[in-house]
XYZ file of C-alpha atoms in Angstrom:
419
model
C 46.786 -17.821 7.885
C 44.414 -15.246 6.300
C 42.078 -13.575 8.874
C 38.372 -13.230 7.355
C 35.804 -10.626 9.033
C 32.122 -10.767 8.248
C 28.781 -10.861 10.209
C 30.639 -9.591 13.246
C 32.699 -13.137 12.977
C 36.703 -13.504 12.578
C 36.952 -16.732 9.968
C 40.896 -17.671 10.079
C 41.988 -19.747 7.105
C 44.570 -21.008 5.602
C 45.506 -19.255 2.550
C 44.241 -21.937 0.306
C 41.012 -22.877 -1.269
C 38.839 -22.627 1.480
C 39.412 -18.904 2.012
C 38.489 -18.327 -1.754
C 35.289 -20.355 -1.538
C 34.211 -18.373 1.468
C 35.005 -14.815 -0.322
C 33.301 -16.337 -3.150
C 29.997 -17.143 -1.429
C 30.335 -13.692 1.024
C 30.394 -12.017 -2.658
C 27.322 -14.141 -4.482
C 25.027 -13.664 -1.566
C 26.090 -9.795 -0.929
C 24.980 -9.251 -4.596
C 22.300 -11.513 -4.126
C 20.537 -9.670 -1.532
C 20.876 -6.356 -3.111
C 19.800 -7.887 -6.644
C 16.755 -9.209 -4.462
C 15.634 -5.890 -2.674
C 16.208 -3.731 -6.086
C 13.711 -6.868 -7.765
C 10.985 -6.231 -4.799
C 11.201 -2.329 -5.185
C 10.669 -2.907 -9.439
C 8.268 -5.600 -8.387
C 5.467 -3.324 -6.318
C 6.383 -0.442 -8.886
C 5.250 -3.031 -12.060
C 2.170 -4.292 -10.092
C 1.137 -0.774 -9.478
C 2.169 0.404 -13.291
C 0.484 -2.718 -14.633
C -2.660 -2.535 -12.745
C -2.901 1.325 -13.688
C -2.174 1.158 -17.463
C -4.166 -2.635 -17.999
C -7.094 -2.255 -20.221
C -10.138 -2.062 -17.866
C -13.944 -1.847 -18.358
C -15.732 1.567 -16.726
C -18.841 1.609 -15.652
C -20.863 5.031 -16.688
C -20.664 7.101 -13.291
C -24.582 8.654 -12.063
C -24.156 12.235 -12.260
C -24.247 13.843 -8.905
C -27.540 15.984 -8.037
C -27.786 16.352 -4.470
C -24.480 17.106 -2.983
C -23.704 18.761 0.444
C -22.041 22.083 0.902
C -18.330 22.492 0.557
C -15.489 24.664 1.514
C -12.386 24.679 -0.981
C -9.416 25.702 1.589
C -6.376 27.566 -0.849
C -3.725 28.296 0.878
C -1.812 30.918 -0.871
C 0.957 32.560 -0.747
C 1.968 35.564 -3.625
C -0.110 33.943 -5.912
C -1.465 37.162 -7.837
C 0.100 36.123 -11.218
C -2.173 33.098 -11.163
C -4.600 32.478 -8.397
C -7.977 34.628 -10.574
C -7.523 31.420 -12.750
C -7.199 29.372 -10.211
C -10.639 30.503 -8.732
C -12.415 31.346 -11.807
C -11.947 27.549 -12.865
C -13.509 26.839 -9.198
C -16.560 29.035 -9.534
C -17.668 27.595 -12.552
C -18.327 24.481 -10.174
C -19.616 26.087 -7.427
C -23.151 25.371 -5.870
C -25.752 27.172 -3.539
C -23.672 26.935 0.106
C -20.311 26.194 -1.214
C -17.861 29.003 0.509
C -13.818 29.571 -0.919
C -11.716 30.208 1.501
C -8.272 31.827 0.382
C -5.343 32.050 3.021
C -3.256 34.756 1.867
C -0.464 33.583 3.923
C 2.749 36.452 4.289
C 1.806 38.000 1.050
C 3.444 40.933 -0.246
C 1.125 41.522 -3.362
C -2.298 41.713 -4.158
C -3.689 37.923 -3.554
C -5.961 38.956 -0.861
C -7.658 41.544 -2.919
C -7.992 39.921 -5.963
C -9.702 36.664 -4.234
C -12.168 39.090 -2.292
C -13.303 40.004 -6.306
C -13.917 36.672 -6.476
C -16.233 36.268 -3.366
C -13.929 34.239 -1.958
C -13.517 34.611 2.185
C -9.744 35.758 2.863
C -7.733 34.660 5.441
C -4.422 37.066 6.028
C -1.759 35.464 8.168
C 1.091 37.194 8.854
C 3.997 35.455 11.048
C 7.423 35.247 10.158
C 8.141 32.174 11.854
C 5.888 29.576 11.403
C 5.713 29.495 7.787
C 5.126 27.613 5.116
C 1.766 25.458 3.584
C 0.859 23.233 6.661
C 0.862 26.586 8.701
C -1.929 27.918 6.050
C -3.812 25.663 5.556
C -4.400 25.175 9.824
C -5.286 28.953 9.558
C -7.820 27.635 6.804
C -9.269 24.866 8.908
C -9.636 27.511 12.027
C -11.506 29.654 10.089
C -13.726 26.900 8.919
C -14.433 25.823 12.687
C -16.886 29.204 12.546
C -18.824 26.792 10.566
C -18.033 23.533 9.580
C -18.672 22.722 6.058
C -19.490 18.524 5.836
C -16.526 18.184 3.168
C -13.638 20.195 2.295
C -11.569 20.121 -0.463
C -7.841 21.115 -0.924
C -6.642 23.268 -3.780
C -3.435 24.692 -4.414
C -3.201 28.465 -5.624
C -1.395 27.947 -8.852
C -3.745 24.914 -10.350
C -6.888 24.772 -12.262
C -9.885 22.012 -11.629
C -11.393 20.008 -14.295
C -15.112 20.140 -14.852
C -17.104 18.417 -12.819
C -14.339 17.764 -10.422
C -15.872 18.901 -7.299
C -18.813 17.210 -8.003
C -16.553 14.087 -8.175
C -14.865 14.413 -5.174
C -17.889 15.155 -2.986
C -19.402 12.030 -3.949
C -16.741 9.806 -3.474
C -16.632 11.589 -0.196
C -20.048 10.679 0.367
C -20.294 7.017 -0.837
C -17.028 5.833 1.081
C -16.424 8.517 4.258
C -13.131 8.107 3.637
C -10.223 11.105 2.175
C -10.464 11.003 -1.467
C -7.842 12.185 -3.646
C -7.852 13.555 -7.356
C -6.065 13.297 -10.834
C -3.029 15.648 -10.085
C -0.991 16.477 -12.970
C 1.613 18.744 -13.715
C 2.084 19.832 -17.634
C 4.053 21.564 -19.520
C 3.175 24.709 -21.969
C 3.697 24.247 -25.174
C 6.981 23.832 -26.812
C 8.610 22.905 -24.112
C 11.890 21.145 -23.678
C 12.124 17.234 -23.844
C 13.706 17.236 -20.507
C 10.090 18.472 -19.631
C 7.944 16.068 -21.640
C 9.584 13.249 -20.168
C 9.232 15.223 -16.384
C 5.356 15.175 -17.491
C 5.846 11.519 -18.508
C 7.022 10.651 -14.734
C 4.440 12.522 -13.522
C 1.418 10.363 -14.611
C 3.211 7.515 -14.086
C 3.247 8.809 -10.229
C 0.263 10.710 -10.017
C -2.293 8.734 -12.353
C -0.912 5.715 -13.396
C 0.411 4.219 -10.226
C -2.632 5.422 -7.571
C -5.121 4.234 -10.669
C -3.577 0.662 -10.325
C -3.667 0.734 -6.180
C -7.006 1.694 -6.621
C -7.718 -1.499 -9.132
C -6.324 -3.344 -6.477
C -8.177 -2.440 -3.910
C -5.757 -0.105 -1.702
C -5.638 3.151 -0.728
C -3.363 5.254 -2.478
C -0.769 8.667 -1.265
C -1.924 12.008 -0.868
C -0.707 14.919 -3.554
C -0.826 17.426 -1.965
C -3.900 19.768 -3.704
C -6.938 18.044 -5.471
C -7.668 16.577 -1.846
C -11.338 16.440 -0.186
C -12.194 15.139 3.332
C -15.044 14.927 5.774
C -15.093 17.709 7.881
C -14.643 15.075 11.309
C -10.916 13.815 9.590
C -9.863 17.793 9.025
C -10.589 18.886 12.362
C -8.391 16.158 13.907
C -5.782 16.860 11.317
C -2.190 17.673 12.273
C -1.526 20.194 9.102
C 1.387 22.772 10.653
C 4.183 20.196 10.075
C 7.401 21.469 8.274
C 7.881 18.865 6.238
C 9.050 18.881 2.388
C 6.086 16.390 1.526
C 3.752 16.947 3.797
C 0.865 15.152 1.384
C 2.941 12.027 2.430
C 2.824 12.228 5.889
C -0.749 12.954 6.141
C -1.842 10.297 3.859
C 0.207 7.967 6.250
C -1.358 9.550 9.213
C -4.648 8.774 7.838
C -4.226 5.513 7.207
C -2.858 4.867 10.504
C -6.720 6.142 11.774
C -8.309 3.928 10.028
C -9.278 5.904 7.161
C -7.001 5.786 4.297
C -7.185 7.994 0.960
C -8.986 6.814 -2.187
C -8.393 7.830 -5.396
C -10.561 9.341 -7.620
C -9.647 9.467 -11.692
C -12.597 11.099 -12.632
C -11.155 14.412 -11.076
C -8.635 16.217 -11.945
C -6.237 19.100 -10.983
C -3.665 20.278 -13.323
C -1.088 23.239 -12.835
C 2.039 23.731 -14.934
C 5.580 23.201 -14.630
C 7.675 26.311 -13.908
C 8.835 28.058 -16.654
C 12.726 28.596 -15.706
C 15.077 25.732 -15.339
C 16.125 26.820 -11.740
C 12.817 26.803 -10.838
C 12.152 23.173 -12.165
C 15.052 22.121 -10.633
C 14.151 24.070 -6.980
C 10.800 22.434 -7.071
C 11.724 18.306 -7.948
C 15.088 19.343 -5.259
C 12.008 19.728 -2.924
C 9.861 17.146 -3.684
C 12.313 14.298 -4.094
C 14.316 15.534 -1.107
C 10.986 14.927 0.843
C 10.322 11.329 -0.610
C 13.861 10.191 -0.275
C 13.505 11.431 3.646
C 9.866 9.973 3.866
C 11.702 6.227 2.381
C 13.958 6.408 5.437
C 11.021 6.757 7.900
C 9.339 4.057 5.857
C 11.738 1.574 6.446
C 12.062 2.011 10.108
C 7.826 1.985 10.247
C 8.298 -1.445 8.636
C 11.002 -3.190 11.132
C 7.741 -2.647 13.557
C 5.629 -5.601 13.743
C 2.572 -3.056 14.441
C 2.954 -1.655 10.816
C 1.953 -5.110 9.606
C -1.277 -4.968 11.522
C -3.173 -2.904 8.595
C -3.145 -3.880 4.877
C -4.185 -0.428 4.221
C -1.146 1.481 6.203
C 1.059 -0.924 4.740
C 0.540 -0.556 1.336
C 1.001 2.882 1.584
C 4.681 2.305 3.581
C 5.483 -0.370 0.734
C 4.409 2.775 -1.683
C 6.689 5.216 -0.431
C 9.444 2.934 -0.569
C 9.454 3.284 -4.337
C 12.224 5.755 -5.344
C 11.942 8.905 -7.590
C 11.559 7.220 -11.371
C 15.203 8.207 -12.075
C 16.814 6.995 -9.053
C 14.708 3.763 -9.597
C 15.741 3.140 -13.186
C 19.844 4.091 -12.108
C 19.796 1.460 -9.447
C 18.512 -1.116 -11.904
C 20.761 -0.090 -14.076
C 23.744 -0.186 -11.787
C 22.679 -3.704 -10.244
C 22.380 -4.878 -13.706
C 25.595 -3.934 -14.585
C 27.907 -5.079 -11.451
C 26.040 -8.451 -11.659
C 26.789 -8.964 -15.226
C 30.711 -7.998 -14.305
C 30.299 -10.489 -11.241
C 29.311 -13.021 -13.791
C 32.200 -12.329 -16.107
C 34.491 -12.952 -12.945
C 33.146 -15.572 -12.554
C 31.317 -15.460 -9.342
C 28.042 -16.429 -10.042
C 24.921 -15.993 -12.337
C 22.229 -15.680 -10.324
C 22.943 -12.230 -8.864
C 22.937 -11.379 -12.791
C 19.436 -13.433 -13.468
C 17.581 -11.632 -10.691
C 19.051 -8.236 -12.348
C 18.041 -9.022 -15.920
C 14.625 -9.948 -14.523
C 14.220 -6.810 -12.398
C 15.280 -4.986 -15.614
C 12.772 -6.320 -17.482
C 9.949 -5.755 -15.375
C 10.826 -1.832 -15.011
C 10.906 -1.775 -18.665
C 7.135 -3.723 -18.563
C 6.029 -1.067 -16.629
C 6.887 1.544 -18.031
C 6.257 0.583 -21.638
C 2.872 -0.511 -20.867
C 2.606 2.965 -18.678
C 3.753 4.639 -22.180
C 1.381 2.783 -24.202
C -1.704 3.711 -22.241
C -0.848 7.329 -21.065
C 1.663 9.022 -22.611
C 1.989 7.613 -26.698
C 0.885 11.645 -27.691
C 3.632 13.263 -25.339
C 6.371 11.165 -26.155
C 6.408 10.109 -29.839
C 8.556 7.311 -30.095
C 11.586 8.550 -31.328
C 12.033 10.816 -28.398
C 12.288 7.387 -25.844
C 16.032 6.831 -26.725
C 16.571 10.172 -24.769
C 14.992 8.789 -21.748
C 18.658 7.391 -20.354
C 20.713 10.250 -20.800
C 17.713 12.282 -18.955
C 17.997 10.072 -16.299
C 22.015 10.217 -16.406
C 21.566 13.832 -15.994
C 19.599 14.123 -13.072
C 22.171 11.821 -10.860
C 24.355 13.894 -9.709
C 21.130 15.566 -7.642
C 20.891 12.687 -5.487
C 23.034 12.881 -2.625
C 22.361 16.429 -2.113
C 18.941 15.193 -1.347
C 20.046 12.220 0.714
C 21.277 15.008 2.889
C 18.495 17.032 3.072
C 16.965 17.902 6.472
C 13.078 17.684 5.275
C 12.344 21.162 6.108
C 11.689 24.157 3.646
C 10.509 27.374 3.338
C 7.436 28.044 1.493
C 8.759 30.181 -1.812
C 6.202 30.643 -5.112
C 6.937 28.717 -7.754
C 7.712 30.553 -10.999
C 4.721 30.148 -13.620
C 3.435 31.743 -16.331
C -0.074 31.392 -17.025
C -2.116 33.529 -19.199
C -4.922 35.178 -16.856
């Protein structure tokens, strides 16, 4: 007899045909299922890609002339290298009533003083303990509670505004009373490495490409973390002093769950640029997709809850952040493809390999339409054949980061930007 354990169940067989059929079908509908959930991952990844990069019609946007006043909240923390950029690109938009607010938070240099040139109102926070972004920017919003501005506006120290993007957000802010959140694009300086063109190339697919297509389709889309404006009644009740690697995430989810999810807005648009030393690149995407692989695993348990269902909006977002990293997305289609098409050759079946081939193909939809709309003048095409053995390299990242514990200090990121 040949003993047979699966689903909890002892099968005992006799060591004939029977026990091979069964290993055969445990086998087929193993790969099956994991063929189907890599497909359903691709499949809200293409929608989003394909709704982003789909030729659309615009209609002309009014330009705003009566806006409220607005705070713009940067938190800060040694920013000196960068941040008179930073607010000299802000200025330009300012109006009559606006107010910057800088939170020099445990700085060592001279951020504080070289914002108060600006005009800008200074915060200096000082505690050794509770640090980190979320802990600024609730000093921010504390201050602001002196006098509540109607909208405020979210800008990292190290990034430069668009014109006409505060205008943007404002109104969007205005029309919808709902969070509203920019363009926000990372680039890289010129003459760069390829490994960084095609890091700029996976940004816009994330940051543009894929919250332009939720916003085609009528859903909300994630927060980014600076390039953010809300109505002054949503900050006030926001929970900002978290720890957590991807704190944009959270709150975006937090917001939805309140009934007023994010919006995006493509009109503006916040751009800052990648570090200039490798271990600073690597530092910064360690944090960031440390924090989305951990924020997957609390999407998946928000999902097995019936109560998650209740709200298109809140869902989406869940269903969102259940998309890997670009790179970990593209290996796992990879690697499904390629154990289904051994499978096959072993002859266990060919549908595990069919639903492969056809997640395959929609990934490489997506992003070649994503390519052709966005990115043709970053990546010529002779540079795509080095897209796999960028994403080869970056593998061996990955369970580090399944590991990771979510938490972080704040530490600058390395950039050089002329003043």
């Amino acid at each position: 007899m040949i003993t047979v354990h699966t689903c909890g169940i002892n099968f005992k067989l006799r060591p004939n045909g029977e026990a091979i059929l069964l290993l055969y079908m445990i086998a087929l509908l193993s790969l099956a299922v994991a063929g189907i959930a890599c497909l359903a991952l691709v499949a809200i990844f293409a929608i989003e890609c394909v709704a982003g990069a789909w030729p659309s019609s615009r209609r002309p946007e009014r330009p705003l002339s009566i806006r409220p006043a607005i705070a713009v909240l940067i938190p800060a923390h040694n920013e000196a290298l960068g941040i008179a950029a930073t607010l000299r690109s802000i200025g330009d938009q300012i109006r009559g009533g606006d107010r910057i607010v800088v939170v020099a938070d445990n700085c060592d240099d001279e951020t504080a003083a070289i914002a108060r040139s600006f005009g800008a109102e200074v915060v200096e926070r000082r505690d050794s303990v509770n640090r980190g972004k979320g802990h600024a920017l609730a000093a921010g919003v504390a201050h602001l509670r002196q006098a509540p501005p109607a909208i405020v506006v979210f800008i990292d120290a190290d990034c430069l505004i668009a014109n006409g993007t505060l205008d943007a957000l404002a109104a969007d802010v205005m029309a919808f009373e709902r969070p509203v959140q920019a363009r926000n694009l990372q680039v890289a300086q010129p003459g760069a490495s390829i490994g960084l063109a095609i890091s700029e190339f996976a940004f816009r697919i994330k940051n543009h490409v894929r919250p332009l297509g939720m916003s085609r389709l009528g859903l909300p889309c994630l927060m980014t973390g600076t390039g953010m404006a809300l109505p002054w009644n949503l900050v006030e009740q926001a929970n900002l002093a978290t720890g957590h690697l991807v704190e944009d995430m959270k709150f975006a989810l937090e917001l939805a769950q309140k009934g007023a999810p994010p919006r995006f807005c493509e009109r503006a648009l916040v751009t800052s640029l990648f570090p200039t030393s490798t271990e600073a690149v690597e530092t910064q995407r360690r944090r960031w997709e440390g924090g989305h692989l951990a924020m997957m695993r609390f999407a998946v348990g928000a999902l097995s809850r019936p109560s998650a269902w209740r709200s298109a909006a809140y869902c989406s977002l869940l269903l969102d952040v259940l998309v890997p990293p670009l790179t970990l997305l593209a290996a796992a289609v990879a690697f499904m493809t390629l154990v289904a098409a051994c499978a096959a050759l072993l002859g266990i079946g060919l549908l595990p390999l069919a639903i492969a081939v056809a997640a395959a193909l929609l990934f490489l939809l997506a992003i070649g339409l994503s390519w052709a709309a966005f990115a043709t003048e970053l990546l010529p095409p002779r540079q795509l054949i080095r897209l796999p053995a960028y994403a080869i390299a970056k593998l061996y990242k990955y369970p580090r980061m399944l590991l990771s514990s979510g938490r972080h200090e704040w530490v600058r990121t390395d950039r050089s930007r002329p003043q």
